[in-house]
Amino acid sequence: MNPRKELLEHMPNMRAFAISLCGRADRADDLVQDTLVKAWTKLDTFEPGTNMRAWLFTILRNAYYSELRKRRREVEDADGAMAATLATHPEQDGHMDFSDFRTALDRLPPDQREALILIGASGMSYEEAAEICDCAVGTVKSRVNRARLRLAEIMSVESGAEFGPDSTSQPIVTPRSASRSVA
Amino acid sequence: MTNEDESRRKVTQKDQHYSNADVSGGIDEHLQAHIGSQLKSMYDSYLNEPIPDRLVELLEKLDEVSREGGDVPESDLESGR
């Protein structure tokens, strides 16, 4: 096994998982950096032939949560109970194409967000996701389920049900100005 | 006949979208399909971003250090001489 080559191959996925989790490329790269160092120092605990991507995701995910806990403590220290609303800053993430979706995703509880990303985007199986998140397969399923419901709720409220007019054009389409007779 | 075919096709389409019936629940299917595709294209866009140099350089550095027998643990200590 050539660890440098292997880790390099998994790097795009590690980054994608990290950015999906935390919403910001700069923080994600710090996470990946942290993960690389940790993975390198405990390469001897990795069983060759097993799923290296899942192994790396586990390390990355744990690094993410310890960073999140640290940030929460800092925010609590700074100004009391604001930790609950501590979120990422989508306006700084530079991925404007998905800004609405990204904003909705960032509003999910972290455990639901990570389950949805693993199952719905990274292509992990429920079993792999359960191992990465250190929980039961059934728990992953219910988190994914709740994440989808919650996202649907957020997105349908914010876009006007059924992808109607978006929030900027909505005020124009008031009942009074609606010229329905034309159609 | 036609109606039957129609409904069968619908069921098949539904099954393809949601292999797990409890996942789709009673949610609007269009919205769920939209969420699914947004999630995938978001992830793919991250996946296709170039890897920052600093991460590639870090790997090279780690590799260098362990080749020189630095403080990165090596498992074959006893095979020395």
PDB file of N, CA and C in Angstrom, chain A residues 3-4 7-8 11-13 15-17 19-20 25-26 29-30 32-33 36-37 40-41 44 53 57 93 95 98 101-102 105 116-117 120-122 126 141 145 148-149 151-152 155-156 162-163, chain B residues 18 20 22-28 30-32 34-52 54-56 58-60 62-64 66-67 71-75:
ATOM      1  N   PRO A   3       0.522   4.771   0.967  1.00  0.00           N
ATOM      2  CA  PRO A   3      -0.454   5.623   1.657  1.00  0.00           C
ATOM      3  C   PRO A   3      -0.635   6.995   1.015  1.00  0.00           C
ATOM      4  N   ARG A   4       0.463   7.552   0.518  1.00  0.00           N
ATOM      5  CA  ARG A   4       0.356   8.886  -0.068  1.00  0.00           C
ATOM      6  C   ARG A   4      -0.572   8.854  -1.279  1.00  0.00           C
ATOM      7  N   LEU A   7      -4.285   8.120  -0.123  1.00  0.00           N
ATOM      8  CA  LEU A   7      -4.931   9.284   0.494  1.00  0.00           C
ATOM      9  C   LEU A   7      -5.235  10.348  -0.548  1.00  0.00           C
ATOM     10  N   LEU A   8      -4.327  10.482  -1.507  1.00  0.00           N
ATOM     11  CA  LEU A   8      -4.534  11.462  -2.572  1.00  0.00           C
ATOM     12  C   LEU A   8      -5.774  11.112  -3.388  1.00  0.00           C
ATOM     13  N   MET A  11      -8.862  12.120  -1.554  1.00  0.00           N
ATOM     14  CA  MET A  11      -8.939  13.534  -1.175  1.00  0.00           C
ATOM     15  C   MET A  11     -10.178  14.248  -1.715  1.00  0.00           C
ATOM     16  N   PRO A  12     -10.537  14.082  -3.005  1.00  0.00           N
ATOM     17  CA  PRO A  12     -11.743  14.779  -3.491  1.00  0.00           C
ATOM     18  C   PRO A  12     -12.987  14.408  -2.683  1.00  0.00           C
ATOM     19  N   ASN A  13     -13.117  13.133  -2.337  1.00  0.00           N
ATOM     20  CA  ASN A  13     -14.273  12.718  -1.547  1.00  0.00           C
ATOM     21  C   ASN A  13     -14.223  13.249  -0.123  1.00  0.00           C
ATOM     22  N   ARG A  15     -12.843  16.029   0.780  1.00  0.00           N
ATOM     23  CA  ARG A  15     -13.189  17.452   0.695  1.00  0.00           C
ATOM     24  C   ARG A  15     -14.688  17.642   0.482  1.00  0.00           C
ATOM     25  N   ALA A  16     -15.254  16.850  -0.422  1.00  0.00           N
ATOM     26  CA  ALA A  16     -16.683  16.985  -0.710  1.00  0.00           C
ATOM     27  C   ALA A  16     -17.512  16.708   0.541  1.00  0.00           C
ATOM     28  N   PHE A  17     -17.123  15.691   1.283  1.00  0.00           N
ATOM     29  CA  PHE A  17     -17.831  15.365   2.519  1.00  0.00           C
ATOM     30  C   PHE A  17     -17.677  16.503   3.530  1.00  0.00           C
ATOM     31  N   ILE A  19     -16.906  19.758   2.991  1.00  0.00           N
ATOM     32  CA  ILE A  19     -17.616  20.997   2.620  1.00  0.00           C
ATOM     33  C   ILE A  19     -19.115  20.803   2.803  1.00  0.00           C
ATOM     34  N   SER A  20     -19.610  19.619   2.449  1.00  0.00           N
ATOM     35  CA  SER A  20     -21.032  19.345   2.633  1.00  0.00           C
ATOM     36  C   SER A  20     -21.420  19.463   4.107  1.00  0.00           C
ATOM     37  N   ALA A  25     -15.546  26.157   2.443  1.00  0.00           N
ATOM     38  CA  ALA A  25     -14.362  25.513   1.889  1.00  0.00           C
ATOM     39  C   ALA A  25     -13.132  25.685   2.787  1.00  0.00           C
ATOM     40  N   ASP A  26     -12.979  26.869   3.387  1.00  0.00           N
ATOM     41  CA  ASP A  26     -11.765  27.073   4.194  1.00  0.00           C
ATOM     42  C   ASP A  26     -11.777  26.193   5.447  1.00  0.00           C
ATOM     43  N   ASP A  29     -11.167  22.566   4.404  1.00  0.00           N
ATOM     44  CA  ASP A  29      -9.779  22.225   4.130  1.00  0.00           C
ATOM     45  C   ASP A  29      -8.980  22.038   5.413  1.00  0.00           C
ATOM     46  N   ASP A  30      -9.318  22.809   6.431  1.00  0.00           N
ATOM     47  CA  ASP A  30      -8.695  22.592   7.736  1.00  0.00           C
ATOM     48  C   ASP A  30      -9.050  21.207   8.275  1.00  0.00           C
ATOM     49  N   VAL A  32      -9.902  18.571   6.474  1.00  0.00           N
ATOM     50  CA  VAL A  32      -9.217  17.550   5.674  1.00  0.00           C
ATOM     51  C   VAL A  32      -7.755  17.454   6.112  1.00  0.00           C
ATOM     52  N   GLN A  33      -7.158  18.597   6.350  1.00  0.00           N
ATOM     53  CA  GLN A  33      -5.763  18.623   6.802  1.00  0.00           C
ATOM     54  C   GLN A  33      -5.610  17.847   8.108  1.00  0.00           C
ATOM     55  N   LEU A  36      -5.979  14.147   7.469  1.00  0.00           N
ATOM     56  CA  LEU A  36      -4.813  13.546   6.835  1.00  0.00           C
ATOM     57  C   LEU A  36      -3.726  13.226   7.862  1.00  0.00           C
ATOM     58  N   VAL A  37      -3.486  14.185   8.748  1.00  0.00           N
ATOM     59  CA  VAL A  37      -2.451  13.968   9.763  1.00  0.00           C
ATOM     60  C   VAL A  37      -2.847  12.823  10.696  1.00  0.00           C
ATOM     61  N   TRP A  40      -2.657   9.509   8.876  1.00  0.00           N
ATOM     62  CA  TRP A  40      -1.274   9.091   8.652  1.00  0.00           C
ATOM     63  C   TRP A  40      -0.663   8.479   9.915  1.00  0.00           C
ATOM     64  N   THR A  41      -0.929   9.104  11.055  1.00  0.00           N
ATOM     65  CA  THR A  41      -0.322   8.610  12.284  1.00  0.00           C
ATOM     66  C   THR A  41      -0.950   7.314  12.776  1.00  0.00           C
ATOM     67  N   ASP A  44      -1.401   2.297  10.774  1.00  0.00           N
ATOM     68  CA  ASP A  44      -1.211   0.894  11.162  1.00  0.00           C
ATOM     69  C   ASP A  44      -2.460   0.274  11.768  1.00  0.00           C
ATOM     70  N   ARG A  53     -12.205   4.592   2.351  1.00  0.00           N
ATOM     71  CA  ARG A  53     -12.990   5.825   2.310  1.00  0.00           C
ATOM     72  C   ARG A  53     -13.857   5.958   3.572  1.00  0.00           C
ATOM     73  N   PHE A  57     -13.620   8.835   6.330  1.00  0.00           N
ATOM     74  CA  PHE A  57     -14.820   9.614   6.651  1.00  0.00           C
ATOM     75  C   PHE A  57     -15.084   9.601   8.158  1.00  0.00           C
ATOM     76  N   ASP A  93     -19.443  31.003   1.388  1.00  0.00           N
ATOM     77  CA  ASP A  93     -18.885  29.742   0.935  1.00  0.00           C
ATOM     78  C   ASP A  93     -18.523  29.727  -0.544  1.00  0.00           C
ATOM     79  N   HIS A  95     -20.152  29.051  -3.158  1.00  0.00           N
ATOM     80  CA  HIS A  95     -20.811  28.129  -4.085  1.00  0.00           C
ATOM     81  C   HIS A  95     -22.229  28.631  -4.323  1.00  0.00           C
ATOM     82  N   PHE A  98     -25.897  26.736  -5.474  1.00  0.00           N
ATOM     83  CA  PHE A  98     -26.780  25.964  -4.619  1.00  0.00           C
ATOM     84  C   PHE A  98     -27.149  26.744  -3.370  1.00  0.00           C
ATOM     85  N   PHE A 101     -30.419  25.841  -1.573  1.00  0.00           N
ATOM     86  CA  PHE A 101     -30.377  24.494  -1.037  1.00  0.00           C
ATOM     87  C   PHE A 101     -29.385  24.406   0.113  1.00  0.00           C
ATOM     88  N   ARG A 102     -28.245  25.058  -0.091  1.00  0.00           N
ATOM     89  CA  ARG A 102     -27.189  25.065   0.919  1.00  0.00           C
ATOM     90  C   ARG A 102     -27.693  25.658   2.230  1.00  0.00           C
ATOM     91  N   LEU A 105     -29.905  23.200   3.879  1.00  0.00           N
ATOM     92  CA  LEU A 105     -29.119  22.086   4.411  1.00  0.00           C
ATOM     93  C   LEU A 105     -28.422  22.481   5.714  1.00  0.00           C
ATOM     94  N   LEU A 116     -27.895  12.407   5.773  1.00  0.00           N
ATOM     95  CA  LEU A 116     -28.412  12.680   4.429  1.00  0.00           C
ATOM     96  C   LEU A 116     -27.281  12.768   3.399  1.00  0.00           C
ATOM     97  N   ILE A 117     -26.180  13.417   3.762  1.00  0.00           N
ATOM     98  CA  ILE A 117     -25.047  13.552   2.848  1.00  0.00           C
ATOM     99  C   ILE A 117     -24.442  12.188   2.533  1.00  0.00           C
ATOM    100  N   GLY A 120     -27.432  10.144   0.674  1.00  0.00           N
ATOM    101  CA  GLY A 120     -27.991  10.750  -0.532  1.00  0.00           C
ATOM    102  C   GLY A 120     -26.976  11.285  -1.521  1.00  0.00           C
ATOM    103  N   ALA A 121     -25.732  11.497  -1.076  1.00  0.00           N
ATOM    104  CA  ALA A 121     -24.766  12.100  -1.985  1.00  0.00           C
ATOM    105  C   ALA A 121     -23.463  11.321  -2.121  1.00  0.00           C
ATOM    106  N   SER A 122     -22.922  10.841  -1.014  1.00  0.00           N
ATOM    107  CA  SER A 122     -21.590  10.234  -1.104  1.00  0.00           C
ATOM    108  C   SER A 122     -21.646   8.778  -1.575  1.00  0.00           C
ATOM    109  N   TYR A 126     -26.231   2.143   3.934  1.00  0.00           N
ATOM    110  CA  TYR A 126     -26.721   2.409   5.289  1.00  0.00           C
ATOM    111  C   TYR A 126     -25.783   1.793   6.329  1.00  0.00           C
ATOM    112  N   LYS A 141     -31.373   5.462   9.124  1.00  0.00           N
ATOM    113  CA  LYS A 141     -32.583   5.550   8.305  1.00  0.00           C
ATOM    114  C   LYS A 141     -33.532   6.619   8.811  1.00  0.00           C
ATOM    115  N   ASN A 145     -34.587  10.090   6.936  1.00  0.00           N
ATOM    116  CA  ASN A 145     -36.014  10.348   6.760  1.00  0.00           C
ATOM    117  C   ASN A 145     -36.417  11.719   7.306  1.00  0.00           C
ATOM    118  N   ARG A 148     -34.997  14.588   5.211  1.00  0.00           N
ATOM    119  CA  ARG A 148     -35.742  14.851   3.975  1.00  0.00           C
ATOM    120  C   ARG A 148     -37.028  15.601   4.248  1.00  0.00           C
ATOM    121  N   LEU A 149     -37.703  15.175   5.312  1.00  0.00           N
ATOM    122  CA  LEU A 149     -38.950  15.853   5.678  1.00  0.00           C
ATOM    123  C   LEU A 149     -38.699  17.308   6.036  1.00  0.00           C
ATOM    124  N   LEU A 151     -36.096  19.220   5.243  1.00  0.00           N
ATOM    125  CA  LEU A 151     -35.664  19.996   4.071  1.00  0.00           C
ATOM    126  C   LEU A 151     -36.855  20.383   3.208  1.00  0.00           C
ATOM    127  N   ALA A 152     -37.743  19.416   3.010  1.00  0.00           N
ATOM    128  CA  ALA A 152     -38.940  19.681   2.197  1.00  0.00           C
ATOM    129  C   ALA A 152     -39.757  20.795   2.823  1.00  0.00           C
ATOM    130  N   MET A 155     -37.834  24.122   2.386  1.00  0.00           N
ATOM    131  CA  MET A 155     -37.795  24.575   1.005  1.00  0.00           C
ATOM    132  C   MET A 155     -39.167  24.952   0.473  1.00  0.00           C
ATOM    133  N   SER A 156     -40.199  24.248   0.923  1.00  0.00           N
ATOM    134  CA  SER A 156     -41.518  24.607   0.400  1.00  0.00           C
ATOM    135  C   SER A 156     -42.039  25.880   1.039  1.00  0.00           C
ATOM    136  N   GLU A 162     -44.633  24.227  -3.813  1.00  0.00           N
ATOM    137  CA  GLU A 162     -44.634  23.771  -5.206  1.00  0.00           C
ATOM    138  C   GLU A 162     -43.770  24.645  -6.118  1.00  0.00           C
ATOM    139  N   PHE A 163     -42.626  25.124  -5.660  1.00  0.00           N
ATOM    140  CA  PHE A 163     -41.736  25.918  -6.509  1.00  0.00           C
ATOM    141  C   PHE A 163     -42.454  27.055  -7.192  1.00  0.00           C
TER     142      PHE A 163
ATOM    143  N   TYR B  18     -37.931   5.861  -4.925  1.00  0.00           N
ATOM    144  CA  TYR B  18     -37.877   5.610  -3.478  1.00  0.00           C
ATOM    145  C   TYR B  18     -37.943   4.120  -3.213  1.00  0.00           C
ATOM    146  N   ASN B  20     -37.191   2.742  -0.690  1.00  0.00           N
ATOM    147  CA  ASN B  20     -37.640   2.566   0.679  1.00  0.00           C
ATOM    148  C   ASN B  20     -38.937   3.334   0.883  1.00  0.00           C
ATOM    149  N   ASP B  22     -40.871   3.925   3.345  1.00  0.00           N
ATOM    150  CA  ASP B  22     -41.070   4.809   4.493  1.00  0.00           C
ATOM    151  C   ASP B  22     -40.287   6.117   4.355  1.00  0.00           C
ATOM    152  N   VAL B  23     -39.327   6.110   3.435  1.00  0.00           N
ATOM    153  CA  VAL B  23     -38.554   7.329   3.248  1.00  0.00           C
ATOM    154  C   VAL B  23     -39.384   8.403   2.548  1.00  0.00           C
ATOM    155  N   SER B  24     -40.169   7.986   1.558  1.00  0.00           N
ATOM    156  CA  SER B  24     -40.943   8.979   0.823  1.00  0.00           C
ATOM    157  C   SER B  24     -42.113   9.489   1.653  1.00  0.00           C
ATOM    158  N   GLY B  25     -42.595   8.661   2.587  1.00  0.00           N
ATOM    159  CA  GLY B  25     -43.674   9.080   3.461  1.00  0.00           C
ATOM    160  C   GLY B  25     -44.807   9.676   2.672  1.00  0.00           C
ATOM    161  N   GLY B  26     -45.324  10.790   3.131  1.00  0.00           N
ATOM    162  CA  GLY B  26     -46.403  11.411   2.377  1.00  0.00           C
ATOM    163  C   GLY B  26     -45.916  12.666   1.687  1.00  0.00           C
ATOM    164  N   ILE B  27     -44.590  12.830   1.594  1.00  0.00           N
ATOM    165  CA  ILE B  27     -44.044  14.080   1.081  1.00  0.00           C
ATOM    166  C   ILE B  27     -44.259  14.199  -0.421  1.00  0.00           C
ATOM    167  N   ASP B  28     -44.381  15.398  -0.837  1.00  0.00           N
ATOM    168  CA  ASP B  28     -44.492  15.671  -2.253  1.00  0.00           C
ATOM    169  C   ASP B  28     -43.300  15.082  -3.005  1.00  0.00           C
ATOM    170  N   HIS B  30     -42.242  15.430  -6.080  1.00  0.00           N
ATOM    171  CA  HIS B  30     -41.436  16.349  -6.898  1.00  0.00           C
ATOM    172  C   HIS B  30     -40.392  17.046  -6.045  1.00  0.00           C
ATOM    173  N   LEU B  31     -40.835  17.464  -4.896  1.00  0.00           N
ATOM    174  CA  LEU B  31     -39.930  18.172  -3.998  1.00  0.00           C
ATOM    175  C   LEU B  31     -38.819  17.242  -3.531  1.00  0.00           C
ATOM    176  N   GLN B  32     -39.178  15.992  -3.235  1.00  0.00           N
ATOM    177  CA  GLN B  32     -38.163  15.044  -2.798  1.00  0.00           C
ATOM    178  C   GLN B  32     -37.160  14.749  -3.909  1.00  0.00           C
ATOM    179  N   HIS B  34     -36.410  16.775  -6.267  1.00  0.00           N
ATOM    180  CA  HIS B  34     -35.642  18.015  -6.378  1.00  0.00           C
ATOM    181  C   HIS B  34     -34.542  18.055  -5.315  1.00  0.00           C
ATOM    182  N   ILE B  35     -34.892  17.722  -4.093  1.00  0.00           N
ATOM    183  CA  ILE B  35     -33.918  17.700  -3.005  1.00  0.00           C
ATOM    184  C   ILE B  35     -32.794  16.712  -3.321  1.00  0.00           C
ATOM    185  N   GLY B  36     -33.185  15.530  -3.795  1.00  0.00           N
ATOM    186  CA  GLY B  36     -32.195  14.514  -4.128  1.00  0.00           C
ATOM    187  C   GLY B  36     -31.211  14.976  -5.185  1.00  0.00           C
ATOM    188  N   SER B  37     -31.719  15.632  -6.219  1.00  0.00           N
ATOM    189  CA  SER B  37     -30.815  16.034  -7.294  1.00  0.00           C
ATOM    190  C   SER B  37     -29.968  17.239  -6.891  1.00  0.00           C
ATOM    191  N   GLN B  38     -30.545  18.139  -6.095  1.00  0.00           N
ATOM    192  CA  GLN B  38     -29.756  19.268  -5.587  1.00  0.00           C
ATOM    193  C   GLN B  38     -28.592  18.775  -4.726  1.00  0.00           C
ATOM    194  N   LEU B  39     -28.910  17.809  -3.873  1.00  0.00           N
ATOM    195  CA  LEU B  39     -27.908  17.263  -2.970  1.00  0.00           C
ATOM    196  C   LEU B  39     -26.763  16.629  -3.764  1.00  0.00           C
ATOM    197  N   LYS B  40     -27.129  15.850  -4.776  1.00  0.00           N
ATOM    198  CA  LYS B  40     -26.110  15.184  -5.587  1.00  0.00           C
ATOM    199  C   LYS B  40     -25.276  16.175  -6.374  1.00  0.00           C
ATOM    200  N   SER B  41     -25.954  17.169  -6.987  1.00  0.00           N
ATOM    201  CA  SER B  41     -25.140  18.085  -7.788  1.00  0.00           C
ATOM    202  C   SER B  41     -24.282  18.989  -6.909  1.00  0.00           C
ATOM    203  N   MET B  42     -24.768  19.282  -5.720  1.00  0.00           N
ATOM    204  CA  MET B  42     -23.935  20.044  -4.779  1.00  0.00           C
ATOM    205  C   MET B  42     -22.671  19.246  -4.443  1.00  0.00           C
ATOM    206  N   TYR B  43     -22.872  17.997  -4.053  1.00  0.00           N
ATOM    207  CA  TYR B  43     -21.745  17.149  -3.676  1.00  0.00           C
ATOM    208  C   TYR B  43     -20.769  16.979  -4.844  1.00  0.00           C
ATOM    209  N   ASP B  44     -21.331  16.756  -6.035  1.00  0.00           N
ATOM    210  CA  ASP B  44     -20.481  16.576  -7.214  1.00  0.00           C
ATOM    211  C   ASP B  44     -19.674  17.825  -7.539  1.00  0.00           C
ATOM    212  N   SER B  45     -20.277  18.989  -7.308  1.00  0.00           N
ATOM    213  CA  SER B  45     -19.534  20.213  -7.600  1.00  0.00           C
ATOM    214  C   SER B  45     -18.347  20.351  -6.638  1.00  0.00           C
ATOM    215  N   TYR B  46     -18.541  19.940  -5.395  1.00  0.00           N
ATOM    216  CA  TYR B  46     -17.430  19.952  -4.431  1.00  0.00           C
ATOM    217  C   TYR B  46     -16.359  18.931  -4.848  1.00  0.00           C
ATOM    218  N   LEU B  47     -16.874  17.779  -5.305  1.00  0.00           N
ATOM    219  CA  LEU B  47     -15.991  16.681  -5.703  1.00  0.00           C
ATOM    220  C   LEU B  47     -15.071  17.090  -6.853  1.00  0.00           C
ATOM    221  N   ASN B  48     -15.580  17.942  -7.722  1.00  0.00           N
ATOM    222  CA  ASN B  48     -14.818  18.312  -8.917  1.00  0.00           C
ATOM    223  C   ASN B  48     -13.932  19.534  -8.736  1.00  0.00           C
ATOM    224  N   GLU B  49     -13.961  20.095  -7.532  1.00  0.00           N
ATOM    225  CA  GLU B  49     -13.078  21.242  -7.299  1.00  0.00           C
ATOM    226  C   GLU B  49     -11.629  20.775  -7.255  1.00  0.00           C
ATOM    227  N   PRO B  50     -10.716  21.624  -7.711  1.00  0.00           N
ATOM    228  CA  PRO B  50      -9.303  21.241  -7.619  1.00  0.00           C
ATOM    229  C   PRO B  50      -8.859  21.122  -6.157  1.00  0.00           C
ATOM    230  N   ILE B  51      -7.965  20.174  -5.913  1.00  0.00           N
ATOM    231  CA  ILE B  51      -7.439  19.990  -4.560  1.00  0.00           C
ATOM    232  C   ILE B  51      -6.453  21.121  -4.260  1.00  0.00           C
ATOM    233  N   PRO B  52      -6.648  21.804  -3.129  1.00  0.00           N
ATOM    234  CA  PRO B  52      -5.718  22.887  -2.781  1.00  0.00           C
ATOM    235  C   PRO B  52      -4.282  22.373  -2.628  1.00  0.00           C
ATOM    236  N   ARG B  54      -1.997  23.187  -0.653  1.00  0.00           N
ATOM    237  CA  ARG B  54      -1.493  22.947   0.705  1.00  0.00           C
ATOM    238  C   ARG B  54      -1.780  21.526   1.198  1.00  0.00           C
ATOM    239  N   LEU B  55      -2.870  20.925   0.710  1.00  0.00           N
ATOM    240  CA  LEU B  55      -3.195  19.565   1.125  1.00  0.00           C
ATOM    241  C   LEU B  55      -2.286  18.551   0.439  1.00  0.00           C
ATOM    242  N   VAL B  56      -2.011  18.805  -0.841  1.00  0.00           N
ATOM    243  CA  VAL B  56      -1.096  17.912  -1.567  1.00  0.00           C
ATOM    244  C   VAL B  56       0.301  18.000  -0.961  1.00  0.00           C
ATOM    245  N   LEU B  58       1.026  18.811   2.087  1.00  0.00           N
ATOM    246  CA  LEU B  58       1.012  18.172   3.407  1.00  0.00           C
ATOM    247  C   LEU B  58       1.278  16.672   3.273  1.00  0.00           C
ATOM    248  N   LEU B  59       0.627  16.047   2.303  1.00  0.00           N
ATOM    249  CA  LEU B  59       0.823  14.618   2.075  1.00  0.00           C
ATOM    250  C   LEU B  59       2.273  14.310   1.728  1.00  0.00           C
ATOM    251  N   GLU B  60       2.856  15.158   0.879  1.00  0.00           N
ATOM    252  CA  GLU B  60       4.251  14.950   0.502  1.00  0.00           C
ATOM    253  C   GLU B  60       5.158  15.047   1.726  1.00  0.00           C
ATOM    254  N   LEU B  62       4.285  14.520   4.912  1.00  0.00           N
ATOM    255  CA  LEU B  62       4.077  13.361   5.775  1.00  0.00           C
ATOM    256  C   LEU B  62       4.859  12.170   5.251  1.00  0.00           C
ATOM    257  N   ASP B  63       4.830  11.999   3.943  1.00  0.00           N
ATOM    258  CA  ASP B  63       5.514  10.893   3.299  1.00  0.00           C
ATOM    259  C   ASP B  63       7.023  10.998   3.530  1.00  0.00           C
ATOM    260  N   GLU B  64       7.526  12.204   3.366  1.00  0.00           N
ATOM    261  CA  GLU B  64       8.950  12.470   3.539  1.00  0.00           C
ATOM    262  C   GLU B  64       9.389  12.144   4.960  1.00  0.00           C
ATOM    263  N   SER B  66       8.016  10.209   7.207  1.00  0.00           N
ATOM    264  CA  SER B  66       8.005   8.805   7.602  1.00  0.00           C
ATOM    265  C   SER B  66       9.082   8.004   6.862  1.00  0.00           C
ATOM    266  N   ARG B  67       9.480   8.468   5.676  1.00  0.00           N
ATOM    267  CA  ARG B  67      10.594   7.815   4.985  1.00  0.00           C
ATOM    268  C   ARG B  67      11.908   8.008   5.732  1.00  0.00           C
ATOM    269  N   ASP B  71       8.877  10.915  13.437  1.00  0.00           N
ATOM    270  CA  ASP B  71       8.072  10.503  14.592  1.00  0.00           C
ATOM    271  C   ASP B  71       6.717   9.897  14.210  1.00  0.00           C
ATOM    272  N   VAL B  72       6.531   9.642  12.930  1.00  0.00           N
ATOM    273  CA  VAL B  72       5.317   8.929  12.553  1.00  0.00           C
ATOM    274  C   VAL B  72       5.537   7.449  12.853  1.00  0.00           C
ATOM    275  N   PRO B  73       4.652   6.844  13.649  1.00  0.00           N
ATOM    276  CA  PRO B  73       4.859   5.471  14.097  1.00  0.00           C
ATOM    277  C   PRO B  73       5.028   4.484  12.930  1.00  0.00           C
ATOM    278  N   GLU B  74       6.037   3.665  13.020  1.00  0.00           N
ATOM    279  CA  GLU B  74       6.208   2.597  12.043  1.00  0.00           C
ATOM    280  C   GLU B  74       6.005   1.275  12.767  1.00  0.00           C
ATOM    281  N   SER B  75       5.351   0.351  12.095  1.00  0.00           N
ATOM    282  CA  SER B  75       4.970  -0.876  12.804  1.00  0.00           C
ATOM    283  C   SER B  75       6.084  -1.927  12.806  1.00  0.00           C
TER     284      SER B  75
END
